[in-house]
Coordinates of C-alpha atoms in Angstrom, one line a residue:
M61 CA 97.4 73.7 112.9
D62 CA 97.5 72.2 110.2
K63 CA 100.0 72.3 107.0
K64 CA 97.2 75.5 105.8
D65 CA 96.8 77.2 108.9
K66 CA 101.3 77.6 109.2
K67 CA 101.7 79.0 105.6
D68 CA 98.9 82.0 106.3
E69 CA 100.9 82.1 109.5
I70 CA 103.8 82.5 107.5
I71 CA 102.4 85.1 105.3
L72 CA 101.0 87.3 107.7
Q73 CA 104.4 87.6 108.4
Q74 CA 106.3 88.4 105.9
L75 CA 103.3 91.3 105.3
E76 CA 104.2 92.8 107.9
V77 CA 107.5 93.0 106.4
I78 CA 106.2 94.0 103.0
Q79 CA 104.1 96.4 104.7
T80 CA 107.1 98.8 106.5
L81 CA 108.2 98.7 103.0
T82 CA 105.4 99.9 101.5
E83 CA 105.0 102.7 103.8
H84 CA 108.5 103.6 103.1
N85 CA 107.5 103.5 99.1
L86 CA 104.8 106.3 100.1
R87 CA 106.5 108.1 102.0
R88 CA 108.9 108.8 98.6
M89 CA 106.3 108.8 96.1
G90 CA 105.3 112.1 98.1
T91 CA 108.6 113.6 97.4
D92 CA 107.4 112.9 93.0
F93 CA 104.7 116.2 94.1
W94 CA 106.1 117.5 97.1
G95 CA 110.1 118.3 97.0
A96 CA 112.1 117.1 99.9
P97 CA 112.9 118.4 102.9
S98 CA 116.6 119.4 104.5
A99 CA 117.2 116.0 106.2
P100 CA 116.3 113.1 106.2
P101 CA 114.0 111.2 109.3
K102 CA 116.3 109.3 111.7
E103 CA 115.5 106.1 112.0
S104 CA 117.1 103.7 114.1
P105 CA 120.1 101.8 113.0
T106 CA 118.8 98.5 114.6
D107 CA 116.0 96.2 114.4
K108 CA 114.2 96.6 117.6
G109 CA 115.1 92.6 119.1
A110 CA 117.2 92.0 115.8
K111 CA 120.6 90.6 117.0
T112 CA 122.6 92.3 114.7
P113 CA 122.1 95.3 112.9
L114 CA 120.2 95.9 109.7
S115 CA 122.2 98.4 106.8
P116 CA 120.5 101.4 106.3
E117 CA 118.7 101.3 102.5
P118 CA 121.6 103.1 100.7
A119 CA 120.8 107.0 98.9
E120 CA 117.4 106.9 101.8
L121 CA 115.7 109.0 100.2
P122 CA 114.1 111.9 103.2
K123 CA 110.0 112.2 104.2
A124 CA 107.4 113.6 101.8
P125 CA 106.3 116.7 103.3
T126 CA 103.4 117.5 104.7
A127 CA 101.7 119.7 106.9
A128 CA 104.0 119.9 109.3
R129 CA 104.3 122.5 112.5
V130 CA 107.0 125.4 113.1
S131 CA 106.6 127.5 115.7
G132 CA 103.4 126.6 116.2
K133 CA 102.0 127.3 112.4
I134 CA 101.6 125.3 109.3
Q135 CA 104.4 125.5 106.7
R136 CA 103.8 125.5 103.7
E137 CA 104.9 122.8 101.2
E138 CA 106.9 125.5 98.8
E139 CA 108.4 126.3 101.7
V140 CA 110.1 123.6 102.4
P141 CA 115.0 124.8 102.2
P142 CA 116.7 122.9 100.2
E143 CA 119.0 119.8 101.0
K144 CA 122.3 120.8 100.7
L145 CA 124.2 119.6 97.2
E146 CA 126.8 117.3 98.9
N147 CA 124.1 115.0 100.3
L148 CA 122.5 114.8 96.8
Q149 CA 125.4 113.9 95.0
K150 CA 126.4 111.1 98.0
E151 CA 122.6 109.9 96.7
L152 CA 123.8 109.7 93.0
D153 CA 126.9 107.9 93.3
S154 CA 125.3 105.4 95.4
Y155 CA 123.5 104.7 92.3
I156 CA 124.2 100.7 91.1
G157 CA 125.8 101.4 87.5
L158 CA 124.7 104.2 85.5
A159 CA 128.2 105.4 85.5
A160 CA 127.0 107.9 82.3
V161 CA 124.6 109.8 83.1
K162 CA 125.8 109.9 86.3
K163 CA 129.1 111.6 84.5
E164 CA 126.9 113.8 82.7
V165 CA 125.0 115.6 85.8
R166 CA 128.0 116.4 87.9
N167 CA 129.1 118.0 84.3
L168 CA 125.1 120.0 84.0
I169 CA 126.1 120.8 88.3
D170 CA 129.4 122.3 87.3
L171 CA 128.4 123.8 84.4
V172 CA 125.5 125.0 86.3
K173 CA 127.7 126.7 89.2
V174 CA 129.8 128.2 87.1
H175 CA 127.2 129.7 85.6
Q176 CA 126.5 131.7 88.1
L177 CA 129.3 132.6 89.5
R178 CA 129.5 134.6 86.1
E179 CA 126.4 136.3 87.3
K180 CA 126.8 136.7 90.4
N181 CA 130.6 138.4 88.5
G182 CA 128.7 140.9 86.3
L183 CA 130.2 138.5 83.2
P184 CA 128.7 137.7 80.8
A185 CA 126.8 134.7 81.0
A186 CA 125.3 131.9 78.0
E187 CA 121.5 131.0 78.5
L188 CA 121.3 127.8 80.0
S189 CA 119.2 125.4 78.6
L190 CA 117.9 122.7 81.7
H191 CA 115.3 120.5 79.4
M192 CA 116.7 117.4 78.8
V193 CA 115.4 114.0 77.0
F194 CA 115.8 110.5 79.4
S195 CA 116.3 107.7 76.7
G196 CA 116.8 104.0 77.4
S197 CA 114.6 100.7 78.7
P198 CA 113.0 100.5 80.7
G199 CA 113.9 99.9 84.1
T200 CA 117.1 101.6 84.1
G201 CA 116.7 104.3 87.1
K202 CA 115.3 107.5 84.3
T203 CA 112.6 108.0 87.4
T204 CA 114.6 108.4 89.7
I205 CA 117.4 110.2 88.0
A206 CA 114.6 112.8 87.0
R207 CA 113.3 112.8 90.2
L208 CA 116.8 113.6 92.0
M209 CA 117.5 116.7 89.0
A210 CA 113.9 118.1 90.7
R211 CA 116.4 117.8 94.4
I212 CA 120.2 119.4 92.6
Y213 CA 118.0 122.5 90.4
H214 CA 116.7 123.1 93.8
S215 CA 119.3 122.8 95.7
L216 CA 121.1 125.1 93.6
G217 CA 118.6 127.4 93.3
I218 CA 117.0 127.0 90.2
L219 CA 113.6 125.4 91.4
S220 CA 111.8 128.2 93.4
K221 CA 110.2 123.8 95.3
G222 CA 111.9 120.9 93.1
Q223 CA 108.7 118.1 93.1
L224 CA 108.9 116.4 90.5
V225 CA 105.7 115.4 88.1
E226 CA 105.4 112.5 86.0
V227 CA 102.7 112.3 83.8
D228 CA 102.3 110.2 80.2
R229 CA 99.5 110.7 76.8
S230 CA 96.6 109.5 79.7
G231 CA 97.3 112.6 81.9
L232 CA 97.6 115.2 78.7
V233 CA 95.8 114.6 76.3
A234 CA 92.3 114.6 76.2
G235 CA 89.5 113.2 73.7
Y236 CA 87.5 116.9 72.8
V237 CA 88.3 120.0 70.8
G238 CA 89.8 122.1 73.3
Q239 CA 90.2 120.0 76.6
T240 CA 93.2 119.4 75.5
A241 CA 95.2 122.4 76.5
L242 CA 93.4 122.7 79.9
K243 CA 94.6 119.1 80.7
T244 CA 98.3 120.4 80.5
G245 CA 97.8 123.5 81.6
K246 CA 96.6 122.0 85.0
A247 CA 99.8 119.5 84.4
I248 CA 102.0 122.2 84.0
E249 CA 100.3 123.7 86.8
R250 CA 101.6 121.8 90.0
A251 CA 104.7 121.2 87.7
L252 CA 105.9 124.8 88.3
G253 CA 108.7 125.4 91.0
G254 CA 109.9 121.7 90.0
V255 CA 110.2 118.8 86.8
L256 CA 107.9 117.9 84.4
F257 CA 108.3 114.7 84.0
I258 CA 106.8 112.9 80.6
D259 CA 107.5 109.0 80.4
E260 CA 107.1 107.6 76.8
A261 CA 106.9 111.9 75.0
Y262 CA 106.6 110.0 71.9
A263 CA 103.1 109.2 72.5
L264 CA 101.7 112.9 72.0
N265 CA 103.2 112.6 68.6
S266 CA 100.6 111.0 66.6
S267 CA 100.5 110.7 62.5
T268 CA 97.0 110.8 62.6
G269 CA 95.7 114.4 61.7
N270 CA 93.0 114.1 63.7
D271 CA 94.3 113.5 66.6
F272 CA 95.2 116.3 70.3
G273 CA 98.8 115.3 70.9
Q274 CA 100.5 118.6 68.8
E275 CA 98.3 120.6 71.2
A276 CA 99.8 119.2 74.0
I277 CA 103.1 119.1 72.8
D278 CA 102.3 123.2 71.9
T279 CA 100.8 124.0 75.3
I280 CA 104.3 122.2 76.7
L281 CA 105.9 124.5 74.0
K282 CA 104.7 127.0 76.1
A283 CA 105.1 126.9 78.8
M284 CA 108.4 126.3 78.3
E285 CA 109.1 130.1 77.0
D286 CA 106.8 131.3 80.0
H287 CA 108.0 130.0 82.5
R288 CA 111.3 129.2 81.4
D289 CA 112.9 130.5 85.4
D290 CA 111.0 127.9 87.2
L291 CA 110.5 124.5 85.4
V292 CA 112.2 122.1 83.6
V293 CA 110.9 119.6 81.4
I294 CA 111.9 116.2 81.2
A295 CA 111.1 113.7 77.9
A296 CA 111.9 110.0 78.3
G297 CA 111.5 107.3 76.3
Y298 CA 112.8 104.4 74.0
D299 CA 116.7 105.8 72.7
D300 CA 115.4 105.5 68.5
L301 CA 111.0 107.1 69.3
M302 CA 112.9 109.4 71.4
D303 CA 114.7 110.6 68.5
R304 CA 112.3 110.6 66.2
F305 CA 110.6 112.7 68.2
I306 CA 112.8 115.7 69.6
H307 CA 113.6 116.0 65.2
S308 CA 109.9 116.1 64.2
N309 CA 109.1 119.3 65.9
P310 CA 111.5 122.5 65.2
G311 CA 110.2 124.0 69.3
L312 CA 111.1 120.3 71.0
E313 CA 114.7 120.1 68.6
S314 CA 115.4 124.2 69.9
R315 CA 114.5 123.0 73.7
F316 CA 116.0 119.8 74.4
N317 CA 119.7 120.2 73.5
R318 CA 120.6 117.7 76.2
F319 CA 120.2 113.9 76.1
L320 CA 121.1 111.5 78.6
H321 CA 121.2 107.8 77.8
F322 CA 120.4 105.3 80.0
D323 CA 122.0 101.7 79.6
D324 CA 120.8 98.2 80.0
Y325 CA 122.3 97.2 83.5
S326 CA 125.1 94.7 83.5
P327 CA 124.1 90.9 84.9
E328 CA 126.3 92.0 88.0
E329 CA 124.4 95.6 88.7
L330 CA 120.9 93.3 88.2
L331 CA 122.3 91.0 91.0
K332 CA 123.5 94.1 93.3
I333 CA 119.8 95.9 92.8
F334 CA 119.0 92.4 93.9
Q335 CA 120.8 91.8 96.9
M336 CA 120.1 95.5 97.5
R337 CA 116.5 94.6 97.6
C338 CA 117.5 92.2 100.2
Q339 CA 119.5 94.8 102.5
K340 CA 116.0 97.0 102.8
G341 CA 113.2 93.7 103.1
C342 CA 116.1 92.4 106.0
Y343 CA 116.5 89.3 104.7
T344 CA 119.9 87.8 104.1
L345 CA 120.7 85.1 100.6
E346 CA 122.5 82.4 101.2
K347 CA 125.7 82.0 99.8
E348 CA 124.9 79.1 96.9
A349 CA 121.8 81.2 96.5
A350 CA 123.8 83.7 95.5
G351 CA 124.9 82.6 92.5
L352 CA 121.6 81.3 91.2
V353 CA 120.0 84.4 91.1
Q354 CA 122.8 85.9 89.5
D355 CA 122.0 83.0 86.4
F356 CA 118.6 83.2 86.7
L357 CA 118.1 87.4 86.2
R358 CA 120.6 86.7 83.3
E359 CA 118.0 84.0 82.3
E360 CA 115.6 85.9 82.2
N361 CA 117.1 88.9 80.7
Q362 CA 117.6 87.9 77.8
D363 CA 115.4 90.9 76.5
P364 CA 116.4 94.1 78.2
E365 CA 113.2 95.6 77.1
S366 CA 110.3 93.3 78.2
F367 CA 112.4 92.2 81.1
G368 CA 112.3 95.6 82.7
N369 CA 115.7 96.1 84.2
A370 CA 115.3 96.6 87.8
R371 CA 111.9 96.5 87.6
G372 CA 112.0 92.7 86.1
V373 CA 114.4 91.6 89.6
R374 CA 111.8 93.1 91.2
N375 CA 109.5 90.5 90.2
V376 CA 111.7 87.9 90.4
F377 CA 112.8 89.0 94.2
E378 CA 108.7 88.9 94.8
R379 CA 108.1 85.3 93.1
I380 CA 111.6 83.7 95.1
L381 CA 109.8 85.4 99.3
V382 CA 106.1 82.9 98.1
C383 CA 109.0 80.0 96.9
Q384 CA 110.4 81.0 100.6
A385 CA 106.9 81.7 102.3
N386 CA 106.2 78.4 100.7
R387 CA 109.1 76.1 102.0
L388 CA 108.2 77.8 105.7
A389 CA 104.4 76.3 105.7
G390 CA 106.4 73.2 106.0
L391 CA 107.8 73.8 109.2
E392 CA 107.7 72.8 112.7
A393 CA 108.8 75.4 113.8
V394 CA 109.8 79.1 112.1
T395 CA 112.7 81.2 113.8
R396 CA 113.0 84.8 112.8
E397 CA 116.2 83.5 111.1
D398 CA 114.6 81.7 108.5
L399 CA 112.1 83.8 108.1
M400 CA 115.1 86.4 106.7
K401 CA 116.7 83.9 105.0
L402 CA 116.5 83.2 101.0
T403 CA 118.6 79.7 100.5
A404 CA 119.3 78.2 96.7
A405 CA 116.2 76.1 97.3
D406 CA 113.6 79.1 97.0
V407 CA 115.3 80.0 94.1
L408 CA 115.7 77.0 92.7
A409 CA 111.9 76.8 92.7
A410 CA 110.9 80.0 91.9
Q411 CA 112.8 78.9 88.3
G412 CA 110.5 75.7 88.4
R413 CA 113.7 73.4 89.4
E414 CA 113.4 71.5 92.0
A415 CA 116.5 71.9 94.3
S416 CA 118.9 68.5 94.5
Q417 CA 119.6 67.6 98.0
T418 CA 123.0 69.8 98.0
E419 CA 121.5 72.6 97.1
S420 CA 118.8 72.6 99.7
G421 CA 120.7 72.1 102.3
L422 CA 120.4 69.1 103.1
E423 CA 122.8 65.9 104.2
T424 CA 122.7 62.7 102.1

């Protein structure tokens, strides 16, 4: 077998791992539309044939419900029972970083629970506004927390289904008069019973007089009033732009009074995210490589907005996997342990640097 064939074989072996992750991610994407069942699917704690147990993914999301059969009948997606609140709170705690966001979410949960207790006991309770503004750089977990909030609201009985529908300007605004209201209305209809998550919401507010973004805003504001008992809207984007957007319209300002800021991840947190990706993908990071990865991430993260925080970590991870494949293609024989190991040489190659003999693990 020549070097090219061997490299192709290594890549195919890695693709099997990537395919498993992709299938898992597709199941998670389904929760955006249909919510989540009460308990996650059980998975084997060990990989078949593995010598050591493979740790489960932290904060594992349950499978998205499909047409599951219950007592011989098709179960409708909206009939999926809510998850246990304590399980959702544990999932929140398992996320890396987000200390301020976690605190605000816990405060909101407590506020809602007490509000519901006052209502049950016949006491007056001020009307709660559960619509929120998420601000921060890309890749700081805004969509992840929005999805979790939909499930929490479902668990608390505030939302009937708990799905999350994610849109941006292109998913709401059309190019002709009258079509924007219809397009926005369809997005709202899909979100009823759950959360409508509007990414880069400030893009709806254009300074041009013939723009249809205002029509989308007006349609959303009306829906927030008409469906206030079963619809939550979360608007997200950069800090300054979101602040100007919300305060540019009295209707928006009166309905969005909860602001959650998502801080950029620290170098230590970025390394933890990288290590979690290794864990999920059944990779082991050599001790000598960990410090190099942290330096690599710190160098790449000079501008968190362009790097993308957690998204940037994913890109660095994938670049290192390519370099690992190139290294393994030059070996005479490749073991299962070789396929799982990421070395200092792989990290340096991803940076465009050559590893020294010591860093490559070679004897001098």
